[in-house]
């Protein structure tokens, strides 16, 4: 009998990937997706610890779920409640202490043991099981073959953890030390995905360009070399990677951007601040000038490279002149999109112990000034796309009947009128209008006498790839 599985995923793409793998692990135990948590036999909250009050939000969600669990028990069903991800890693035992309705707690490095934990809970009635180790063995060696949908774009996790220890960040504590999967494992997973119709891969890692996997030649390969190898896979059209650190952009990666057209001209490269004093206090290990130089080299290699970034305002000790330096950097570099946050202390991180906190109203004002500037840049970039013909990978249905939404090389969402059979295909689109967060345009069709139906021009559609695989 199928058992209902409901996974709620918070945070980054890494968690999206992990949630999919948890579903793969549980499928042999008879667990299949359900849409409503009330109907589930197992609910997993795959949590994120980056955002403010992350733990408190999880505890309040657990309070809500307790009612579903009680209702299930009243109906004679045992519902299991699990907390996974970075809040699980950070809070561990505290979760079952404060929320005794929780049956399982496991971290990002131990979810491969999920079937065993679920069996212990269901067959032996164990409760409050906590597994937040950082095991010596990589979980990747224990994950089953992934269940693949028919998506044209997929994530592939190649690296985890971080050794950078920025003073505001919990990742080195929740995800652990840097680990890179061997090249052969990454290539094998990529080939499988492409054989099933995926034509865009986004390589994931908390600090993905610190990748240093073991190559088939026994040497350590960096991300640039890995990207070139993946680009050789026939049928794979687009490569992306996220998230990167400026310090780990090396000459090989820059050269890969120059030489390999499958690497999309879009890069998420967090800078956090434009002030050297604050960058130092953040332990970012780079200056503003270093960031400018890295961007210059990347743009020299790939002149149409669009950049995205992360910013923190109101870091302890941030003065007006530091914030002005951030605005200057944004103006000088020009970002296509960006994420900006007000600093908030994370327990256990060095910055949370600095006493010189910026008053919240000052931080809020700075955030809104920065966001206005970033929004203006995003709109200007989108407007610059009007009149251009861009290749777009159509990924999902639009809001209205007859619409599909895809992504441009620069990660902008592009809305088009198109029949659903074009879903999953790479098509050329004439961009006609720009909005704050998206573009819209028309799929380029051949002349009617050539083809009665709209076919993508000039590119190999993904379905051809599927047919030959
Ligand atoms: N306060 C505010 N923003 C943070 N980030 C990480 N930790 C904090 C914090 N303590 C932001 C950084 C990072 C992004 C994922 O989240 O900008 O790059
Ligand atoms: Fe966190 Fe990124 Fe710094 Fe690593 S490089 S500590 S993940 S902000």
Short mmCIF file of C-alpha atoms and ligand atoms in Angstrom, two decimals:
data_model
loop_
_atom_site.label_atom_id
_atom_site.label_comp_id
_atom_site.label_asym_id
_atom_site.label_seq_id
_atom_site.Cartn_x
_atom_site.Cartn_y
_atom_site.Cartn_z
CA UNK A 1 0.00 0.00 0.00
CA UNK A 2 1.30 3.45 -0.84
CA UNK A 3 2.07 5.64 2.12
CA UNK A 4 1.75 9.39 1.87
CA UNK A 5 4.88 11.55 1.96
CA UNK A 6 4.78 15.31 2.35
CA UNK A 7 8.05 17.25 2.23
CA UNK A 8 8.09 20.96 2.88
CA UNK A 9 11.31 22.54 1.65
CA UNK A 10 12.75 25.81 2.90
CA UNK A 11 15.74 27.80 1.68
CA UNK A 12 18.28 27.15 -0.99
CA UNK A 13 18.40 24.95 -4.10
CA UNK A 14 20.60 22.55 -2.18
CA UNK A 15 17.61 21.80 0.01
CA UNK A 16 15.41 21.36 -3.06
CA UNK A 17 17.93 18.78 -4.32
CA UNK A 18 18.14 17.06 -0.91
CA UNK A 19 14.34 16.86 -0.66
CA UNK A 20 14.15 15.15 -4.05
CA UNK A 21 16.77 12.64 -2.92
CA UNK A 22 14.86 11.97 0.31
CA UNK A 23 11.81 11.15 -1.80
CA UNK A 24 14.01 8.77 -3.88
CA UNK A 25 15.22 7.05 -0.71
CA UNK A 26 11.72 6.59 0.60
CA UNK A 27 10.10 5.37 -2.62
CA UNK A 28 11.24 1.72 -2.10
CA UNK A 29 9.56 1.82 1.31
CA UNK A 30 6.26 2.59 -0.42
CA UNK A 31 6.19 6.34 0.19
CA UNK A 32 4.72 8.48 -2.58
CA UNK A 33 3.93 12.19 -2.72
CA UNK A 34 0.72 13.62 -1.34
CA UNK A 35 -0.38 17.20 -1.78
CA UNK A 36 -1.83 17.82 1.66
CA UNK A 37 0.10 17.35 4.91
CA UNK A 38 -3.10 16.17 6.65
CA UNK A 39 -3.13 13.09 4.41
CA UNK A 40 0.53 12.18 4.92
CA UNK A 41 1.99 9.25 6.84
CA UNK A 42 5.35 11.00 6.96
CA UNK A 43 5.91 14.75 6.99
CA UNK A 44 9.42 16.10 6.57
CA UNK A 45 10.31 19.73 7.14
CA UNK A 46 13.56 20.26 5.26
CA UNK A 47 14.69 23.41 6.99
CA UNK A 48 17.03 26.33 6.36
CA UNK A 49 18.96 28.17 9.06
CA UNK A 50 20.09 31.18 7.08
CA UNK A 51 17.07 33.42 7.58
CA UNK A 52 16.21 35.33 10.71
CA UNK A 53 14.42 33.44 13.48
CA UNK A 54 14.67 30.28 11.38
CA UNK A 55 14.43 27.96 14.38
CA UNK A 56 11.44 29.78 15.85
CA UNK A 57 9.60 29.51 12.54
CA UNK A 58 10.22 25.76 12.50
CA UNK A 59 8.92 25.37 16.05
CA UNK A 60 5.76 27.28 15.20
CA UNK A 61 5.22 25.12 12.09
CA UNK A 62 5.71 22.04 14.27
CA UNK A 63 2.99 23.35 16.58
CA UNK A 64 0.62 23.53 13.59
CA UNK A 65 1.57 20.04 12.43
CA UNK A 66 1.00 18.57 15.88
CA UNK A 67 -2.74 19.00 15.27
CA UNK A 68 -2.54 16.97 12.06
CA UNK A 69 -0.66 14.29 13.93
CA UNK A 70 -3.27 14.21 16.68
CA UNK A 71 -6.07 14.06 14.13
CA UNK A 72 -4.34 11.16 12.36
CA UNK A 73 -3.96 9.33 15.69
CA UNK A 74 -7.68 9.88 16.39
CA UNK A 75 -8.35 8.26 12.98
CA UNK A 76 -6.17 5.30 13.98
CA UNK A 77 -3.14 6.27 11.82
CA UNK A 78 0.41 6.87 12.98
CA UNK A 79 1.83 9.94 11.31
CA UNK A 80 5.59 10.46 11.51
CA UNK A 81 6.98 13.93 11.84
CA UNK A 82 10.58 14.60 10.80
CA UNK A 83 12.80 17.67 10.88
CA UNK A 84 15.69 17.70 8.40
CA UNK A 85 18.16 20.24 7.07
CA UNK A 86 20.17 22.97 8.74
CA UNK A 87 17.85 23.82 11.63
CA UNK A 88 17.87 20.11 12.51
CA UNK A 89 21.68 20.17 12.40
CA UNK A 90 21.89 23.30 14.53
CA UNK A 91 19.24 22.43 17.12
CA UNK A 92 19.57 18.61 17.27
CA UNK A 93 18.20 17.21 20.57
CA UNK A 94 16.64 20.56 21.41
CA UNK A 95 13.99 19.89 18.78
CA UNK A 96 12.64 16.73 20.41
CA UNK A 97 12.91 18.37 23.81
CA UNK A 98 10.80 21.36 22.80
CA UNK A 99 8.59 19.50 20.33
CA UNK A 100 8.10 15.93 21.60
CA UNK A 101 5.69 15.24 18.74
CA UNK A 102 8.76 15.02 16.46
CA UNK A 103 9.81 11.45 15.64
CA UNK A 104 12.97 12.01 13.59
CA UNK A 105 15.65 14.68 13.43
CA UNK A 106 18.47 14.39 10.91
CA UNK A 107 21.00 16.72 9.32
CA UNK A 108 22.02 17.37 5.71
CA UNK A 109 24.85 14.82 5.94
CA UNK A 110 22.86 11.90 7.36
CA UNK A 111 19.67 11.74 5.34
CA UNK A 112 20.91 8.66 3.49
CA UNK A 113 20.10 6.83 6.76
CA UNK A 114 16.48 7.92 6.49
CA UNK A 115 15.04 4.50 5.48
CA UNK A 116 16.65 2.91 8.52
CA UNK A 117 15.35 5.66 10.82
CA UNK A 118 11.86 5.40 9.37
CA UNK A 119 11.91 1.62 9.84
CA UNK A 120 12.99 2.02 13.46
CA UNK A 121 10.15 4.46 14.04
CA UNK A 122 7.46 2.49 12.25
CA UNK A 123 8.44 -1.09 13.12
CA UNK A 124 9.81 -0.60 16.62
CA UNK A 125 7.77 2.42 17.56
CA UNK A 126 10.88 4.44 18.44
CA UNK A 127 10.41 8.17 18.86
CA UNK A 128 12.62 11.22 19.10
CA UNK A 129 15.44 9.72 17.00
CA UNK A 130 18.22 12.23 16.40
CA UNK A 131 21.05 11.80 13.88
CA UNK A 132 23.08 14.93 13.24
CA UNK A 133 26.52 13.38 12.73
CA UNK A 134 29.04 14.47 10.17
CA UNK A 135 29.87 10.91 9.04
CA UNK A 136 33.23 10.07 7.52
CA UNK A 137 31.53 8.35 4.59
CA UNK A 138 29.88 10.60 2.08
CA UNK A 139 26.13 10.27 1.88
CA UNK A 140 26.46 10.35 -1.92
CA UNK A 141 27.88 6.82 -1.79
CA UNK A 142 24.65 5.61 -0.24
CA UNK A 143 22.01 7.45 -2.23
CA UNK A 144 19.95 5.41 -4.67
CA UNK A 145 19.65 6.26 -8.31
CA UNK A 146 17.60 9.38 -8.59
CA UNK A 147 14.00 9.30 -9.64
CA UNK A 148 13.75 11.59 -12.60
CA UNK A 149 10.82 13.59 -13.74
CA UNK A 150 10.49 15.06 -17.19
CA UNK A 151 12.01 18.41 -16.31
CA UNK A 152 14.26 20.06 -18.86
CA UNK A 153 16.34 21.76 -16.17
CA UNK A 154 17.78 19.93 -13.18
CA UNK A 155 20.04 20.51 -10.19
CA UNK A 156 23.11 18.41 -9.55
CA UNK A 157 24.85 18.62 -6.21
CA UNK A 158 28.64 18.48 -6.66
CA UNK A 159 30.03 20.08 -3.53
CA UNK A 160 28.90 20.66 0.01
CA UNK A 161 29.95 22.54 3.07
CA UNK A 162 32.23 25.51 3.46
CA UNK A 163 35.60 26.25 5.02
CA UNK A 164 35.42 30.02 4.65
CA UNK A 165 33.87 30.89 8.04
CA UNK A 166 32.42 34.29 7.23
CA UNK A 167 31.69 35.67 10.69
CA UNK A 168 27.93 36.09 10.08
CA UNK A 169 27.25 32.67 8.57
CA UNK A 170 26.02 29.36 10.00
CA UNK A 171 26.82 27.22 6.95
CA UNK A 172 30.27 25.98 8.08
CA UNK A 173 28.59 24.78 11.29
CA UNK A 174 25.41 23.28 9.80
CA UNK A 175 26.77 21.80 6.56
CA UNK A 176 30.29 21.05 7.78
CA UNK A 177 33.62 21.10 6.00
CA UNK A 178 34.01 21.34 2.25
CA UNK A 179 33.50 18.12 0.38
CA UNK A 180 33.61 17.57 -3.39
CA UNK A 181 32.14 14.58 -5.19
CA UNK A 182 34.52 12.76 -7.55
CA UNK A 183 34.37 13.81 -11.20
CA UNK A 184 33.27 10.35 -12.36
CA UNK A 185 30.23 10.37 -10.04
CA UNK A 186 29.21 13.84 -11.20
CA UNK A 187 29.62 12.95 -14.88
CA UNK A 188 27.67 9.70 -14.47
CA UNK A 189 24.77 11.52 -12.79
CA UNK A 190 24.84 14.25 -15.43
CA UNK A 191 24.77 11.71 -18.26
CA UNK A 192 21.79 9.97 -16.73
CA UNK A 193 19.91 13.23 -16.39
CA UNK A 194 20.66 14.21 -19.97
CA UNK A 195 19.61 10.78 -21.24
CA UNK A 196 16.22 11.41 -19.65
CA UNK A 197 15.77 14.75 -21.40
CA UNK A 198 17.43 17.30 -19.15
CA UNK A 199 19.16 19.95 -21.23
CA UNK A 200 20.12 22.44 -18.52
CA UNK A 201 22.12 21.54 -15.43
CA UNK A 202 22.77 23.75 -12.44
CA UNK A 203 25.69 22.49 -10.38
CA UNK A 204 25.09 23.08 -6.70
CA UNK A 205 27.31 23.64 -3.72
CA UNK A 206 27.43 26.00 -0.75
CA UNK A 207 30.74 27.17 -2.15
CA UNK A 208 30.58 25.49 -5.52
CA UNK A 209 33.63 27.06 -7.12
CA UNK A 210 35.79 25.71 -4.31
CA UNK A 211 35.09 22.37 -6.02
CA UNK A 212 38.16 20.13 -5.93
CA UNK A 213 36.99 16.66 -6.90
CA UNK A 214 39.11 13.66 -7.68
CA UNK A 215 39.50 13.38 -11.44
CA UNK A 216 39.62 10.15 -13.44
CA UNK A 217 43.35 10.81 -13.88
CA UNK A 218 43.83 10.69 -10.10
CA UNK A 219 44.44 14.44 -9.96
CA UNK A 220 42.27 17.08 -8.33
CA UNK A 221 40.00 18.84 -10.77
CA UNK A 222 38.68 22.34 -10.26
CA UNK A 223 35.27 23.60 -11.34
CA UNK A 224 36.52 24.98 -14.67
CA UNK A 225 37.80 21.60 -15.73
CA UNK A 226 34.66 19.84 -14.54
CA UNK A 227 32.48 22.27 -16.52
CA UNK A 228 34.47 21.61 -19.69
CA UNK A 229 34.06 17.86 -19.19
CA UNK A 230 30.32 18.18 -18.63
CA UNK A 231 30.00 20.40 -21.70
CA UNK A 232 31.17 17.43 -23.78
CA UNK A 233 27.94 15.58 -22.99
CA UNK A 234 25.89 15.57 -26.12
CA UNK A 235 22.38 16.89 -25.62
CA UNK A 236 23.38 19.02 -22.64
CA UNK A 237 22.80 22.57 -23.80
CA UNK A 238 23.24 24.76 -20.76
CA UNK A 239 25.41 24.76 -17.65
CA UNK A 240 25.10 26.94 -14.58
CA UNK A 241 26.55 26.77 -11.09
CA UNK A 242 25.78 28.35 -7.75
CA UNK A 243 26.88 29.68 -5.19
CA UNK A 244 30.38 31.01 -5.67
CA UNK A 245 32.97 32.85 -3.61
CA UNK A 246 35.10 35.56 -5.29
CA UNK A 247 38.29 34.07 -3.79
CA UNK A 248 37.68 30.76 -5.57
CA UNK A 249 37.28 32.16 -9.08
CA UNK A 250 40.49 30.85 -10.63
CA UNK A 251 42.08 31.25 -14.07
CA UNK A 252 40.74 27.88 -15.21
CA UNK A 253 37.15 28.85 -14.39
CA UNK A 254 37.53 32.20 -16.15
CA UNK A 255 38.94 30.42 -19.22
CA UNK A 256 36.01 27.99 -19.18
CA UNK A 257 33.62 30.96 -19.35
CA UNK A 258 35.62 32.28 -22.30
CA UNK A 259 35.75 29.05 -24.27
CA UNK A 260 32.62 27.13 -23.45
CA UNK A 261 29.38 28.59 -24.85
CA UNK A 262 27.29 26.07 -22.90
CA UNK A 263 28.24 27.87 -19.68
CA UNK A 264 25.49 30.44 -19.37
CA UNK A 265 26.56 34.08 -19.18
CA UNK A 266 25.12 34.56 -15.71
CA UNK A 267 26.93 34.31 -12.41
CA UNK A 268 25.76 34.61 -8.83
CA UNK A 269 28.83 35.98 -7.07
CA UNK A 270 28.08 37.25 -3.55
CA UNK A 271 30.12 40.25 -2.39
CA UNK A 272 28.15 41.12 0.81
CA UNK A 273 29.63 44.64 1.17
CA UNK A 274 31.65 47.23 -0.73
CA UNK A 275 33.62 48.37 2.32
CA UNK A 276 37.02 46.82 2.99
CA UNK A 277 36.65 47.46 6.72
CA UNK A 278 33.38 45.52 6.81
CA UNK A 279 34.63 42.80 4.47
CA UNK A 280 37.51 42.31 6.89
CA UNK A 281 35.15 42.14 9.88
CA UNK A 282 33.06 39.65 7.94
CA UNK A 283 36.21 37.55 7.32
CA UNK A 284 35.36 37.48 3.63
CA UNK A 285 39.05 37.13 2.72
CA UNK A 286 38.76 39.62 -0.15
CA UNK A 287 38.61 43.37 -0.64
CA UNK A 288 36.26 45.40 -2.83
CA UNK A 289 39.12 45.92 -5.25
CA UNK A 290 39.69 42.19 -5.50
CA UNK A 291 36.01 41.75 -6.41
CA UNK A 292 36.31 44.43 -9.13
CA UNK A 293 39.32 42.65 -10.57
CA UNK A 294 37.61 39.27 -10.61
CA UNK A 295 34.59 40.77 -12.35
CA UNK A 296 36.81 42.54 -14.89
CA UNK A 297 38.53 39.28 -15.76
CA UNK A 298 35.26 37.41 -16.05
CA UNK A 299 33.78 40.11 -18.27
CA UNK A 300 36.85 40.16 -20.41
CA UNK A 301 36.40 36.42 -20.90
CA UNK A 302 32.65 36.65 -21.44
CA UNK A 303 31.60 40.22 -22.28
CA UNK A 304 27.87 39.54 -21.96
CA UNK A 305 28.20 38.08 -18.44
CA UNK A 306 25.33 39.20 -16.20
CA UNK A 307 25.99 39.29 -12.47
CA UNK A 308 23.93 38.63 -9.43
CA UNK A 309 25.03 39.00 -5.82
CA UNK A 310 24.17 38.88 -2.12
CA UNK A 311 24.47 41.88 0.17
CA UNK A 312 24.23 42.33 3.92
CA UNK A 313 23.52 45.80 5.28
CA UNK A 314 23.79 46.82 8.93
CA UNK A 315 26.64 44.46 9.73
CA UNK A 316 27.96 45.35 13.24
CA UNK A 317 30.09 48.47 13.03
CA UNK A 318 28.85 49.48 9.55
CA UNK A 319 29.08 53.29 9.27
CA UNK A 320 27.55 55.61 6.68
CA UNK A 321 30.81 55.65 4.72
CA UNK A 322 30.88 51.82 4.62
CA UNK A 323 27.36 51.74 3.26
CA UNK A 324 28.29 54.44 0.73
CA UNK A 325 31.10 52.14 -0.45
CA UNK A 326 28.54 49.35 -1.00
CA UNK A 327 26.36 51.69 -3.09
CA UNK A 328 29.43 52.71 -5.06
CA UNK A 329 30.32 49.10 -5.79
CA UNK A 330 26.77 48.36 -6.95
CA UNK A 331 26.80 51.41 -9.21
CA UNK A 332 30.19 50.53 -10.66
CA UNK A 333 29.56 46.84 -11.28
CA UNK A 334 25.88 46.86 -12.30
CA UNK A 335 23.89 43.80 -11.23
CA UNK A 336 21.18 42.05 -13.18
CA UNK A 337 19.53 40.88 -10.00
CA UNK A 338 20.54 40.55 -6.36
CA UNK A 339 19.49 39.48 -2.90
CA UNK A 340 19.95 41.89 -0.04
CA UNK A 341 19.45 41.29 3.65
CA UNK A 342 19.53 43.15 6.91
CA UNK A 343 22.20 41.63 9.12
CA UNK A 344 20.78 39.53 11.90
CA UNK A 345 22.88 37.69 14.45
CA UNK A 346 22.99 33.91 14.24
CA UNK A 347 23.68 32.17 17.53
CA UNK A 348 27.13 30.63 17.65
CA UNK A 349 28.65 32.81 14.93
CA UNK A 350 31.50 35.24 15.79
CA UNK A 351 29.64 38.33 14.51
CA UNK A 352 26.79 37.71 16.94
CA UNK A 353 29.22 38.57 19.74
CA UNK A 354 30.23 41.98 18.35
CA UNK A 355 28.66 44.64 20.56
CA UNK A 356 28.63 47.46 17.99
CA UNK A 357 25.23 46.60 16.48
CA UNK A 358 23.66 49.00 13.96
CA UNK A 359 20.27 50.37 15.13
CA UNK A 360 17.47 48.49 13.31
CA UNK A 361 15.94 51.65 11.83
CA UNK A 362 19.29 52.62 10.30
CA UNK A 363 19.70 49.13 8.84
CA UNK A 364 16.15 49.24 7.44
CA UNK A 365 16.75 52.57 5.77
CA UNK A 366 20.00 51.35 4.22
CA UNK A 367 18.31 48.21 3.00
CA UNK A 368 15.58 50.13 1.25
CA UNK A 369 18.10 52.50 -0.42
CA UNK A 370 20.16 49.54 -1.62
CA UNK A 371 17.12 47.63 -2.84
CA UNK A 372 15.89 50.64 -4.80
CA UNK A 373 19.23 50.88 -6.56
CA UNK A 374 19.33 47.13 -7.28
CA UNK A 375 15.75 47.21 -8.58
CA UNK A 376 16.58 50.07 -10.92
CA UNK A 377 19.51 48.07 -12.27
CA UNK A 378 17.36 44.99 -12.73
CA UNK A 379 14.70 46.93 -14.63
CA UNK A 380 17.32 48.64 -16.79
CA UNK A 381 18.88 45.28 -17.63
CA UNK A 382 15.51 43.77 -18.50
CA UNK A 383 14.67 46.77 -20.69
CA UNK A 384 17.99 46.32 -22.47
CA UNK A 385 16.76 42.86 -23.53
CA UNK A 386 13.78 44.30 -25.44
CA UNK A 387 14.33 43.93 -29.17
CA UNK A 388 16.84 41.11 -28.70
CA UNK A 389 16.37 37.49 -29.75
CA UNK A 390 17.21 35.23 -26.82
CA UNK A 391 17.28 31.45 -26.46
CA UNK A 392 14.75 30.46 -23.80
CA UNK A 393 14.28 27.08 -22.17
CA UNK A 394 10.53 26.69 -21.64
CA UNK A 395 10.11 25.11 -18.22
CA UNK A 396 6.60 25.52 -16.83
CA UNK A 397 3.07 26.61 -17.63
CA UNK A 398 2.30 30.32 -17.27
CA UNK A 399 -0.43 31.90 -15.19
CA UNK A 400 -2.87 31.96 -18.09
CA UNK A 401 -4.02 29.27 -20.50
CA UNK A 402 -1.73 29.03 -23.52
CA UNK A 403 1.26 30.60 -21.77
CA UNK A 404 4.60 29.02 -20.99
CA UNK A 405 7.42 30.41 -18.87
CA UNK A 406 11.09 29.83 -19.45
CA UNK A 407 14.44 31.30 -18.63
CA UNK A 408 16.76 33.46 -20.67
CA UNK A 409 20.52 32.80 -20.53
CA UNK A 410 20.59 35.58 -17.92
CA UNK A 411 18.10 33.80 -15.64
CA UNK A 412 15.24 36.21 -16.35
CA UNK A 413 11.82 34.59 -16.52
CA UNK A 414 10.37 34.91 -20.01
CA UNK A 415 6.65 34.57 -20.64
CA UNK A 416 5.48 33.49 -24.10
CA UNK A 417 2.30 32.32 -25.79
CA UNK A 418 3.12 28.79 -26.88
CA UNK A 419 1.51 25.38 -27.22
CA UNK A 420 2.25 23.02 -24.34
CA UNK A 421 4.18 20.66 -26.63
CA UNK A 422 6.99 23.24 -26.58
CA UNK A 423 7.42 22.65 -22.87
CA UNK A 424 10.96 21.48 -22.10
CA UNK A 425 12.32 22.89 -25.34
CA UNK A 426 14.88 25.49 -26.03
CA UNK A 427 13.37 28.06 -28.38
CA UNK A 428 14.37 31.44 -29.69
CA UNK A 429 12.23 34.28 -28.43
CA UNK A 430 11.97 37.85 -29.71
CA UNK A 431 11.74 39.88 -26.51
CA UNK A 432 9.02 42.50 -26.77
CA UNK A 433 8.53 43.89 -23.29
CA UNK A 434 10.24 44.07 -19.95
CA UNK A 435 8.76 44.11 -16.48
CA UNK A 436 10.39 44.36 -13.05
CA UNK A 437 10.88 40.61 -12.67
CA UNK A 438 10.26 39.14 -16.09
CA UNK A 439 10.28 39.57 -19.85
CA UNK A 440 7.71 38.66 -22.45
CA UNK A 441 8.06 37.92 -26.12
CA UNK A 442 7.18 35.79 -29.11
CA UNK A 443 8.56 32.40 -30.00
CA UNK A 444 10.35 32.64 -33.31
CA UNK A 445 8.61 30.48 -35.88
CA UNK A 446 9.63 29.52 -39.36
CA UNK A 447 7.73 30.94 -42.34
CA UNK A 448 4.32 29.20 -42.67
CA UNK A 449 5.22 27.53 -46.00
CA UNK A 450 8.23 25.89 -44.33
CA UNK A 451 6.42 24.60 -41.31
CA UNK A 452 2.76 24.80 -40.41
CA UNK A 453 3.46 24.59 -36.71
CA UNK A 454 5.68 26.78 -34.56
CA UNK A 455 9.03 25.05 -34.31
CA UNK A 456 12.02 26.49 -32.55
CA UNK A 457 14.51 27.92 -34.98
CA UNK A 458 18.22 27.52 -34.92
CA UNK A 459 18.60 25.25 -31.90
CA UNK A 460 18.28 21.60 -31.11
CA UNK A 461 15.08 21.15 -29.17
CA UNK A 462 15.34 19.06 -26.02
CA UNK A 463 12.92 16.44 -27.29
CA UNK A 464 15.26 15.56 -30.11
CA UNK A 465 17.83 14.88 -27.45
CA UNK A 466 15.34 12.68 -25.64
CA UNK A 467 14.50 10.72 -28.76
CA UNK A 468 18.10 9.89 -29.48
CA UNK A 469 19.07 9.05 -25.93
N1 LIG B 1 22.37 37.97 8.43
C1 LIG B 1 21.93 38.43 7.23
N2 LIG B 1 22.14 37.81 6.07
C2 LIG B 1 22.82 36.65 6.09
N3 LIG B 1 23.20 35.82 5.11
C3 LIG B 1 23.85 34.78 5.67
N4 LIG B 1 23.92 34.93 7.00
C4 LIG B 1 23.31 36.09 7.30
C5 LIG B 1 23.07 36.81 8.50
N5 LIG B 1 23.52 36.38 9.68
C6 LIG B 1 22.97 36.08 3.69
C7 LIG B 1 24.31 36.28 2.94
C8 LIG B 1 24.44 35.00 2.16
C9 LIG B 1 22.98 34.68 1.88
C10 LIG B 1 22.71 33.28 1.46
O1 LIG B 1 22.33 34.96 3.10
O2 LIG B 1 24.18 37.38 2.08
O3 LIG B 1 25.22 35.14 0.99
FE1 LIG B 2 28.74 31.18 4.51
FE2 LIG B 2 29.23 31.59 1.88
FE3 LIG B 2 30.87 32.62 3.77
FE4 LIG B 2 30.81 29.97 3.33
S1 LIG B 2 31.49 31.58 1.87
S2 LIG B 2 30.83 30.99 5.33
S3 LIG B 2 28.64 29.64 2.87
S4 LIG B 2 28.70 33.17 3.41
#
